[in-house]
Tab-separated table of C-alpha atoms and ligand atoms in Angstrom:
chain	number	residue	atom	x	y	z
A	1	UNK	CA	0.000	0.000	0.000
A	2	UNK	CA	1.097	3.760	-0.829
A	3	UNK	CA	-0.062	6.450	0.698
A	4	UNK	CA	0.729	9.876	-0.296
A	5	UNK	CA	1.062	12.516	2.761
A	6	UNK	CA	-2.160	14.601	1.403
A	7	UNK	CA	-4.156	11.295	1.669
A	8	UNK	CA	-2.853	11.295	5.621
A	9	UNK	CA	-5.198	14.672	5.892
A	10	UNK	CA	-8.040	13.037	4.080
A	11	UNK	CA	-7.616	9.836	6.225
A	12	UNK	CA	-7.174	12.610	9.663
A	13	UNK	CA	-10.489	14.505	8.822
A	14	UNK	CA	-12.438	11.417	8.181
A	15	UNK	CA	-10.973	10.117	11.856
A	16	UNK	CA	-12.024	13.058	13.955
A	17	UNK	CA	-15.180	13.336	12.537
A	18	UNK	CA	-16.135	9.859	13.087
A	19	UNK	CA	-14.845	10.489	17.148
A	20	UNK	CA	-16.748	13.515	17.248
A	21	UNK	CA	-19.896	11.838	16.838
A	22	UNK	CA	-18.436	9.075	19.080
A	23	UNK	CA	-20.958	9.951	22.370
A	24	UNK	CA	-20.540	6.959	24.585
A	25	UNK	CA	-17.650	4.771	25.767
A	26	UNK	CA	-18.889	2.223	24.074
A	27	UNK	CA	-18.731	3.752	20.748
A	28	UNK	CA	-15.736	5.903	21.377
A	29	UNK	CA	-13.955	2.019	22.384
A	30	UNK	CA	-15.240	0.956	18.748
A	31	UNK	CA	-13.529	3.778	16.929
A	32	UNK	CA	-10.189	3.107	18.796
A	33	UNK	CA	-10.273	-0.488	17.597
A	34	UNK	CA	-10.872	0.633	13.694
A	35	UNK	CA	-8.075	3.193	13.966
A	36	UNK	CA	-5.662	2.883	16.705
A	37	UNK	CA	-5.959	-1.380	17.046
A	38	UNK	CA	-3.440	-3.311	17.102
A	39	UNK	CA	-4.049	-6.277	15.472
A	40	UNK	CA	-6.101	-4.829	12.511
A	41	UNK	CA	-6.231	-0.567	12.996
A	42	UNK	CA	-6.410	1.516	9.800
A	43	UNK	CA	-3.389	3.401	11.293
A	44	UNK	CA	-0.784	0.612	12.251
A	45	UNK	CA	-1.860	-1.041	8.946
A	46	UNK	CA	-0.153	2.322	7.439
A	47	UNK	CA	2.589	1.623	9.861
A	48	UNK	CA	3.050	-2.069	8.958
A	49	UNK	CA	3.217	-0.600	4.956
A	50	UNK	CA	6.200	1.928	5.525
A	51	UNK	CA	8.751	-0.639	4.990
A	52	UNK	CA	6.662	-1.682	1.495
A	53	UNK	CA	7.354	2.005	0.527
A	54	UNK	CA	9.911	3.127	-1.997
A	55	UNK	CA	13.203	4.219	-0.433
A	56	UNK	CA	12.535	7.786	-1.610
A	57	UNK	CA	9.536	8.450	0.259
A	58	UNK	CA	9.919	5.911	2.979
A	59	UNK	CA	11.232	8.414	5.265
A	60	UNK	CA	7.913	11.389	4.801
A	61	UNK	CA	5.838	8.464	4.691
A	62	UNK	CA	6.760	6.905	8.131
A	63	UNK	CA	6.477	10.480	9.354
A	64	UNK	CA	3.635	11.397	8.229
A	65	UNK	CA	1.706	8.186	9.510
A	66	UNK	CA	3.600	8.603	13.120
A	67	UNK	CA	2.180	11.999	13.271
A	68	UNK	CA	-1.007	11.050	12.235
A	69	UNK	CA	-0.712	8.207	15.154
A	70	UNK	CA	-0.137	10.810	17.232
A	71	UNK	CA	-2.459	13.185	16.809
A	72	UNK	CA	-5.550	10.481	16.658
A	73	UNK	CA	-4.210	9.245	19.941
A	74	UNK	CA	-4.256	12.740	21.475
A	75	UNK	CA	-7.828	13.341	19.853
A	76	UNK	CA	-8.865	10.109	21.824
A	77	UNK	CA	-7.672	11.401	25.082
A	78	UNK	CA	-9.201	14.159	24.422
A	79	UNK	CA	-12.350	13.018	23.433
A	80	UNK	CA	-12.219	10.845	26.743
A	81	UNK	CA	-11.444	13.376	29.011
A	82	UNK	CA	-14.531	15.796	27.668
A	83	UNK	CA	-17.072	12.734	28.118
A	84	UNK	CA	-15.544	12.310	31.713
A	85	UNK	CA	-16.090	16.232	32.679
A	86	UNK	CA	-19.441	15.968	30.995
A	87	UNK	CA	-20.930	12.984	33.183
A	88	UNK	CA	-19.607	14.626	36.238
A	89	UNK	CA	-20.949	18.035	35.343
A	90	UNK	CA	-24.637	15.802	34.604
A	91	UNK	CA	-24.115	14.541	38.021
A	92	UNK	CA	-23.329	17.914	40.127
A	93	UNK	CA	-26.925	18.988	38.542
A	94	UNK	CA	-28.621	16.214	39.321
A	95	UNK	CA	-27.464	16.104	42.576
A	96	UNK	CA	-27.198	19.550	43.449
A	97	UNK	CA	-28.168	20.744	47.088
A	98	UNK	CA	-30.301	24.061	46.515
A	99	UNK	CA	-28.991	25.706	50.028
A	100	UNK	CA	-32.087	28.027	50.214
A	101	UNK	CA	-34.840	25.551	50.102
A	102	UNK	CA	-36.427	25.305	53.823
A	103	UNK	CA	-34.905	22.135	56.278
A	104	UNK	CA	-37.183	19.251	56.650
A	105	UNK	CA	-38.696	18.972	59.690
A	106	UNK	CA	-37.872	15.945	61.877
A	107	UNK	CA	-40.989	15.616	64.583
A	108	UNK	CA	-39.406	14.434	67.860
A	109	UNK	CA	-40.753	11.857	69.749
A	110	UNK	CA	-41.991	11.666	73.536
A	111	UNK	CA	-42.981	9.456	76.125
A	112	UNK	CA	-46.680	8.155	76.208
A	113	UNK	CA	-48.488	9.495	78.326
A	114	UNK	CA	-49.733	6.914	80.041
A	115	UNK	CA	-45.766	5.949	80.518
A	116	UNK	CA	-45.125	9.764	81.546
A	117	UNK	CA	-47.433	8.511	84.268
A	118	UNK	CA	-45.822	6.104	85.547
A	119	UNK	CA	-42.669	6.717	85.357
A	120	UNK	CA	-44.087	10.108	88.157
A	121	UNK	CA	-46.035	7.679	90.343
A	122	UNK	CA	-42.696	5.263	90.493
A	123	UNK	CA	-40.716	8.424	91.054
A	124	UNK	CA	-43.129	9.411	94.232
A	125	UNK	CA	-42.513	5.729	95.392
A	126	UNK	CA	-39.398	5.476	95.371
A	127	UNK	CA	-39.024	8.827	97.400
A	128	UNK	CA	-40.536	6.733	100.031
A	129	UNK	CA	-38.125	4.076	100.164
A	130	UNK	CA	-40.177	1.648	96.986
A	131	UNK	CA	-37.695	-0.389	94.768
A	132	UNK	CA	-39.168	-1.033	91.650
A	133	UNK	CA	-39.448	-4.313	90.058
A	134	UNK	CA	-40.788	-6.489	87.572
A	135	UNK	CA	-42.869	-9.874	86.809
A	136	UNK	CA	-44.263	-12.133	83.662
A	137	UNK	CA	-47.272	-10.479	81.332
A	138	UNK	CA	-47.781	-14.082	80.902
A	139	UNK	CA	-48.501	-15.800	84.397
A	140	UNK	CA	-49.309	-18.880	85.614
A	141	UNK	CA	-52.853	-19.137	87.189
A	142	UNK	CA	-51.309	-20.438	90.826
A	143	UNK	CA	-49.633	-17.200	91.106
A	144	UNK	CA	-52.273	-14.846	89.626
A	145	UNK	CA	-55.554	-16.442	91.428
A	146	UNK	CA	-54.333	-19.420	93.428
A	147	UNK	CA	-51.840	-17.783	95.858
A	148	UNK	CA	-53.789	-14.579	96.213
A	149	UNK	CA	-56.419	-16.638	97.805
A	150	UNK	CA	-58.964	-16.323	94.798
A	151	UNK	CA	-60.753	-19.602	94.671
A	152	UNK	CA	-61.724	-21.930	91.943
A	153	UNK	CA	-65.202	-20.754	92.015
A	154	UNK	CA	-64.518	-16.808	91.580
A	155	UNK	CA	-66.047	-14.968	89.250
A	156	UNK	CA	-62.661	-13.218	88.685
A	157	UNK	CA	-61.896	-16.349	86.944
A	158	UNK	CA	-64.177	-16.864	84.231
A	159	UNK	CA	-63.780	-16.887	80.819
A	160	UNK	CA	-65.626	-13.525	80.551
A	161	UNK	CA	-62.995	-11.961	82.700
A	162	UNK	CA	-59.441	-13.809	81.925
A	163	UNK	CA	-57.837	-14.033	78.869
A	164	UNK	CA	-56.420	-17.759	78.733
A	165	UNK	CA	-53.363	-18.956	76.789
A	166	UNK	CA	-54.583	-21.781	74.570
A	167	UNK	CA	-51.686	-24.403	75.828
A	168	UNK	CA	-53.129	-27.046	77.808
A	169	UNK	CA	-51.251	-28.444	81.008
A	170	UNK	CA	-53.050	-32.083	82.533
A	171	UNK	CA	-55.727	-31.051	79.941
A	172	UNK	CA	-56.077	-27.456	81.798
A	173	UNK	CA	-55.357	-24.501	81.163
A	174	UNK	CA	-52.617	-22.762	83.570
A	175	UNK	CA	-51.531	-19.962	81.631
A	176	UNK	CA	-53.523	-16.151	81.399
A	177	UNK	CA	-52.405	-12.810	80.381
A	178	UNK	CA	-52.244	-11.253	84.005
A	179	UNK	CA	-55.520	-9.678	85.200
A	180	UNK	CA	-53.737	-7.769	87.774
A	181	UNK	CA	-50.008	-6.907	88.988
A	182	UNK	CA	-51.060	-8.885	92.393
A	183	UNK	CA	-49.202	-12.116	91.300
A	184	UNK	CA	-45.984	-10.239	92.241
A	185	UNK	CA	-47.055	-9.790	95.911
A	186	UNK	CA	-46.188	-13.772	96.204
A	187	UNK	CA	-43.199	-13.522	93.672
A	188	UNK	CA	-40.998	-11.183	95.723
A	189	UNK	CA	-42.418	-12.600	98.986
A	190	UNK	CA	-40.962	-16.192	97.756
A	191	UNK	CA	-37.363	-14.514	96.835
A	192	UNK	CA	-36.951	-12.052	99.307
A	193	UNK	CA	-36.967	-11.510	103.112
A	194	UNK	CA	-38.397	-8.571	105.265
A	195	UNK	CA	-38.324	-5.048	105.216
A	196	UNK	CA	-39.846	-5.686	101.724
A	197	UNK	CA	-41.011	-2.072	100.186
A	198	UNK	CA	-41.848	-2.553	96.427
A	199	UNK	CA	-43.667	-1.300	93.785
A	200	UNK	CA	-44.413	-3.600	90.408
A	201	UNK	CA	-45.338	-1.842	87.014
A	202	UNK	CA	-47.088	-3.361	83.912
A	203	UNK	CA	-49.766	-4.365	81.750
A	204	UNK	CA	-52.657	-6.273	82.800
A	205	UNK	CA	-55.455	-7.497	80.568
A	206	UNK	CA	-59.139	-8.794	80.887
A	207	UNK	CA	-62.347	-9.465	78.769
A	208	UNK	CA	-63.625	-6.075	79.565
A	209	UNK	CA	-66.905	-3.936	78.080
A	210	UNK	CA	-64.649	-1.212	77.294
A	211	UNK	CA	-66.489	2.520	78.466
A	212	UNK	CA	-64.924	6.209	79.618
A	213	UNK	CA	-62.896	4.436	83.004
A	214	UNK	CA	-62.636	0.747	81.108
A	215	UNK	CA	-60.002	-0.685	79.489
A	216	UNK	CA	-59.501	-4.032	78.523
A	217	UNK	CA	-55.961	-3.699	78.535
A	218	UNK	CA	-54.768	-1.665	81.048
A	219	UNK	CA	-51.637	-1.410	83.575
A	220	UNK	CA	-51.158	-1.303	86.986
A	221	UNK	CA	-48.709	-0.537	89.552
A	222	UNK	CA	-48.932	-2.951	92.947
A	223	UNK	CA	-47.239	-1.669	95.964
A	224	UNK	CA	-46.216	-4.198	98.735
A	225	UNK	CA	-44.649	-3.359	102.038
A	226	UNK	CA	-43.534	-6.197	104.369
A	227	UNK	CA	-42.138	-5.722	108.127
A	228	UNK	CA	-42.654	-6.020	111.871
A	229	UNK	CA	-45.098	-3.483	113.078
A	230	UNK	CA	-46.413	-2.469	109.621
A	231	UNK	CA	-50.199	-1.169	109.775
A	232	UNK	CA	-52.813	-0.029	108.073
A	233	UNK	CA	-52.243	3.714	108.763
A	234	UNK	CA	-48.587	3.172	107.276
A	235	UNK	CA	-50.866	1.918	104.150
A	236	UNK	CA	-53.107	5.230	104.500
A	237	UNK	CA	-49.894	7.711	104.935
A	238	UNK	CA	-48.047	5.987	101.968
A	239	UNK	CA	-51.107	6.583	100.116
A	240	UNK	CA	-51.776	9.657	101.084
A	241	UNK	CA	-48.326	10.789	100.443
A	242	UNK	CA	-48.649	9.577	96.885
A	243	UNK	CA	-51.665	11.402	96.231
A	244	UNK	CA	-50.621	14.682	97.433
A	245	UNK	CA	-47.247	14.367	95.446
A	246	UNK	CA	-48.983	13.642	91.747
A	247	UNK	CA	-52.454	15.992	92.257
A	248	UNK	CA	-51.350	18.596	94.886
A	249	UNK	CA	-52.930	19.308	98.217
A	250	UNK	CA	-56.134	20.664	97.121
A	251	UNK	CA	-57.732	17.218	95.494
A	252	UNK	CA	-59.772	15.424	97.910
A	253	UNK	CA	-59.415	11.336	98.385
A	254	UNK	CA	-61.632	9.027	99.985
A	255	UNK	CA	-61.229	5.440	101.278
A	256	UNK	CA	-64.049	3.226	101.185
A	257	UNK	CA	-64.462	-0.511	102.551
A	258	UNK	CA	-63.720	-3.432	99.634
A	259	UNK	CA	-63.148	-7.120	99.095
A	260	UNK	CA	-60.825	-8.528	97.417
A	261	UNK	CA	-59.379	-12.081	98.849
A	262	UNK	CA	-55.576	-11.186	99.359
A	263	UNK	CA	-56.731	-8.514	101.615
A	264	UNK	CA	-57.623	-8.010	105.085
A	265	UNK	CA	-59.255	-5.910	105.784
A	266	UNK	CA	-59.334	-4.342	101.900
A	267	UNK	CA	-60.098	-0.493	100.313
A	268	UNK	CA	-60.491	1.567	97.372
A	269	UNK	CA	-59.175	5.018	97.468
A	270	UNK	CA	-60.911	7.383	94.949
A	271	UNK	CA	-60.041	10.732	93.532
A	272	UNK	CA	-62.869	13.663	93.732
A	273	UNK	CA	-64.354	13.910	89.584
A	274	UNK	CA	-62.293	16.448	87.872
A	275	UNK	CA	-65.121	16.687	85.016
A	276	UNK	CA	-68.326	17.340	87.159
A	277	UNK	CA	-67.086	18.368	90.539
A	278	UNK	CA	-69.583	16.026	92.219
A	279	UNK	CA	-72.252	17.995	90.513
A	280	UNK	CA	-73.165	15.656	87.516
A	281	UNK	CA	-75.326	12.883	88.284
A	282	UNK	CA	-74.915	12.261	84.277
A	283	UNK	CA	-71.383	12.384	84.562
A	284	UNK	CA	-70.018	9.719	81.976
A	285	UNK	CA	-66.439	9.317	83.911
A	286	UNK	CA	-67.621	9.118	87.564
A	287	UNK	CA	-71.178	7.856	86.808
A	288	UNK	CA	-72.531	10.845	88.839
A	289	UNK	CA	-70.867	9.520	91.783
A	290	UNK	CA	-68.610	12.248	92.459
A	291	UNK	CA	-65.505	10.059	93.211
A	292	UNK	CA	-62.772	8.013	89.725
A	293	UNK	CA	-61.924	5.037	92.340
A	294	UNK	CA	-57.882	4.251	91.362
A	295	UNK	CA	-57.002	1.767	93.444
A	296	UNK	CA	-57.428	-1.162	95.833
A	297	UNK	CA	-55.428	-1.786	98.755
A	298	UNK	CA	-55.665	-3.254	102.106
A	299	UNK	CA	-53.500	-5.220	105.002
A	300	UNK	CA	-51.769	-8.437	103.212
A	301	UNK	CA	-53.449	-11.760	104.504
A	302	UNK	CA	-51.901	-13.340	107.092
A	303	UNK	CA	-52.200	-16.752	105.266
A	304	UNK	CA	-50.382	-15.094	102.267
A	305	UNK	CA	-47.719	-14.313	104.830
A	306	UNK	CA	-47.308	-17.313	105.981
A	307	UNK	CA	-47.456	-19.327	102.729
A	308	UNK	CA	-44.520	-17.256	101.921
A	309	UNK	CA	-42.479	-18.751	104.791
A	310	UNK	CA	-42.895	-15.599	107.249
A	311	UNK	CA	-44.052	-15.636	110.782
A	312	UNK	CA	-47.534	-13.849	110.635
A	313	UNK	CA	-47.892	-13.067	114.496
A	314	UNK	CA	-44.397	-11.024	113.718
A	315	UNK	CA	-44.868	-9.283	110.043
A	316	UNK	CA	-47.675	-7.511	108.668
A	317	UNK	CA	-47.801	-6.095	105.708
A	318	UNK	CA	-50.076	-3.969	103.347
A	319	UNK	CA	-50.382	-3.622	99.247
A	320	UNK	CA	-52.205	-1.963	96.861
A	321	UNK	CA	-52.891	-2.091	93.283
A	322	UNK	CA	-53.221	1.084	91.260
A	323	UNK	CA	-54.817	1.902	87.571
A	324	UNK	CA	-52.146	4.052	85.700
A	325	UNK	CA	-54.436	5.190	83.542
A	326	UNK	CA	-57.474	6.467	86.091
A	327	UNK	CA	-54.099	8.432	87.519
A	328	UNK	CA	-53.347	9.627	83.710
A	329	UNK	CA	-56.837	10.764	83.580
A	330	UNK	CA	-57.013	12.775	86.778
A	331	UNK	CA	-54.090	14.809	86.276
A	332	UNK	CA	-55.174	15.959	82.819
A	333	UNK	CA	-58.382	16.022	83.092
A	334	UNK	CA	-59.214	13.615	79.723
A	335	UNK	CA	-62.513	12.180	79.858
A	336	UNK	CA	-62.218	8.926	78.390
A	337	UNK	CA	-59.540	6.251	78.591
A	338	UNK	CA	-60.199	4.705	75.427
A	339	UNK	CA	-58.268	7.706	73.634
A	340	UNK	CA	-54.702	6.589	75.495
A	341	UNK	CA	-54.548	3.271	73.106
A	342	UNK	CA	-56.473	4.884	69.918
A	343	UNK	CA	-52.668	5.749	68.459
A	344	UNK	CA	-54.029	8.889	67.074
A	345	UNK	CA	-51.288	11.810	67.195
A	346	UNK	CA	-53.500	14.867	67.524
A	347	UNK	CA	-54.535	13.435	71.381
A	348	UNK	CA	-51.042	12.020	71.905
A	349	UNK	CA	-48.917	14.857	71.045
A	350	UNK	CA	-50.283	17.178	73.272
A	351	UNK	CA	-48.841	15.813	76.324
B	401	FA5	C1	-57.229	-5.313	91.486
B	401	FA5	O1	-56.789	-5.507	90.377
B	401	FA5	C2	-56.459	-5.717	92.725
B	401	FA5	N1	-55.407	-6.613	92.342
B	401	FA5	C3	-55.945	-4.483	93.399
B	401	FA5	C4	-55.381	-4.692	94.754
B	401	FA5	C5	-54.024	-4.904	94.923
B	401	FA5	C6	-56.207	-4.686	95.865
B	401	FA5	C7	-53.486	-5.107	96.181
B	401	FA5	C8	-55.686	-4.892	97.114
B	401	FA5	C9	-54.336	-5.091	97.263
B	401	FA5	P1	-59.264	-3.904	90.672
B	401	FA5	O2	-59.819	-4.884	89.708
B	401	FA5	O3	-60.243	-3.088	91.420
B	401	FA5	O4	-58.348	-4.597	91.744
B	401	FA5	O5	-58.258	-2.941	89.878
B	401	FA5	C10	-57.412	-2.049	90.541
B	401	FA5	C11	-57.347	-0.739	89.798
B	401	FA5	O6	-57.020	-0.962	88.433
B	401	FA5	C12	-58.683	-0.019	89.740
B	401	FA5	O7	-58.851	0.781	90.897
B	401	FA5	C13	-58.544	0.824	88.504
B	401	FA5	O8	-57.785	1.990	88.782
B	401	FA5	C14	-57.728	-0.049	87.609
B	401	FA5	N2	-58.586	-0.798	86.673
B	401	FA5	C15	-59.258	-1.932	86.911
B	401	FA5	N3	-59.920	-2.346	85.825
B	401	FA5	C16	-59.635	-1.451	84.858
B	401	FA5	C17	-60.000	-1.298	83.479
B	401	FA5	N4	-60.759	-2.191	82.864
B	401	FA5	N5	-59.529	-0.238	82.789
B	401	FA5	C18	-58.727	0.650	83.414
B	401	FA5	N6	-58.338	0.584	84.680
B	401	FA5	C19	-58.789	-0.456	85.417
């Protein structure tokens, strides 16, 4: 093959203009391989040819086809470098940050406040000397009616009232969802020795008509005290104490008689209605009785006492069992408990 030098321009033009329009790697790769290849490239063909050329042109032949070498290999660099600065400059625009455009707001969250609650009425305890402690959602039916003295028979027990776990134990069942935090009273009594002073937070649950003060799931603290000499006005000032601490002085409280079979003798200590003052006798939350009852309490039974292994003529002790919620609903004056577990924000953010 002979190639004169103007046939090098010729062959230059028609090599740029066929990388200009080159727009992707891909094609830019392809043109490299028809010019620049080395096994079969237009341009080290030429090269192979400049020993075929006569001697008298040899010499501005293998020049000419070096430079033109050159300068396509420069034009490729070239070429590849501007794709490279355009891809990044696509990228900066896509991903540009526009500085002026308003921060997105990142809500923070709180405390429910039904756990706001307790976490002030275990505060107040402890200030008297309660540890706190915990016990199984899940509980065996010895420890939730058995050792608390509620009998086969009780109505607490029904199906109506407990929720049963479906395993069966000597083709029984044994296993609930707590109905109350009382179970614990016989827990830390069977692991610990007096002074006990305790207080035992968490969820309860029972087959419940659900109305303003009813839940069916609903959590309780229970407060046990266990030592020589304890008695029921310790039970009253503890309560008392409590009271004054989360409502202030000026809410009245009332004790009234109760039964309940771990108890001897038992109350209920109510709160005077925040929503009717006494005045309603429509009232939806105290059922025009005047009083939101929040908890039971009374002197432990001596048989309890003694079934955990203490001497009953020598320790007394009392308990008590409080609603969390009936607390939550005094303090802010919200007239029906079913809103706490509704999960709607506009009620829940405002505490
Ligand atoms: C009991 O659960 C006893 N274990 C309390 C007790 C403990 C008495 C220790 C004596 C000694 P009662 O079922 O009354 O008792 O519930 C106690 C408190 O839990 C009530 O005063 C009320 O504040 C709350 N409570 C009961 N049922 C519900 C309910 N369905 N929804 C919301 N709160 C409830």
């Amino acid at each position: 093959m002979t190639t004169s030098a103007p046939s090098f321009r010729a062959l230059k033009d028609e090599a740029l203009q066929a990388l200009h329009s080159a727009n992707d790697d891909a094609a830019i790769e392809a043109w490299r391989i028809e010019w620049l290849g080395r096994q079969d490239g237009r341009i080290t063909a030429i090269l192979r040819s400049v020993r075929e050329q006569p001697q008298e042109v040899r010499a501005t032949f293998g020049a000419g086809a070096n430079e033109l070498k050159a300068a396509l290999e420069t034009a490729l660099e070239g070429k590849r470098e501007a794709l490279r600065r355009a891809a990044l400059q696509s990228l900066a625009t896509a991903e540009a940050l526009d500085v002026t455009l308003p921060g997105r707001k990142r809500p923070l969250g709180r405390l429910h406040p039904v756990t706001q609650t307790m976490r002030d009425c275990l505060a107040a305890f402890a200030e008297m000397g309660f540890r706190t402690v915990e016990g199984p959602e899940v509980e065996w039916a010895y420890y939730n009616f058995d050792a608390a003295r509620i009998p086969e028979d009780h109505p607490a027990r029904d199906m109506w009232d407990t929720i049963w776990v479906d395993t069966f134990i000597d083709g029984q069942r044994k296993m609930l969802l707590r109905t109350h935090t009382t179970p614990n009273q016989v827990r830390v009594m069977e692991r610990s020795e007096p002074p006990i002073r305790v207080v035992v937070p968490g969820k309860c649950y029972r087959q419940e008509a659900t109305d303003a003060t009813h839940e069916w799931m609903l959590t309780q603290i229970e407060g046990l005290a266990v030592d020589e000499g304890v008695r029921m006005s310790d039970l009253k000032g503890t309560l008392y104490g409590f009271a004054r601490r989360l409502f202030g002085n000026d809410r009245r409280i009332i004790f009234h008689h109760s039964y309940f079979p771990f108890v001897e003798p038992g109350v209920e200590m109510a709160i005077d209605c925040f929503i009717c003052r006494g005045a309603g006798a429509e009232c939806r939350t105290c059922h025009g009785t005047g009083w939101i009852e929040i908890l039971g309490a009374g002197m432990v039974h001596p048989e309890i006492i003694e079934n955990a292994g203490y001497d009953s003529s020598r320790y007394t002790g009392f308990a008590f069992g409080m609603g969390v919620e009936r607390v939550a609903l005094l303090r802010w004056g919200i007239e029906d408990i079913r809103h706490f577990y509704q999960n709607d924000l506009r009620f829940l953010s405002q505490f």
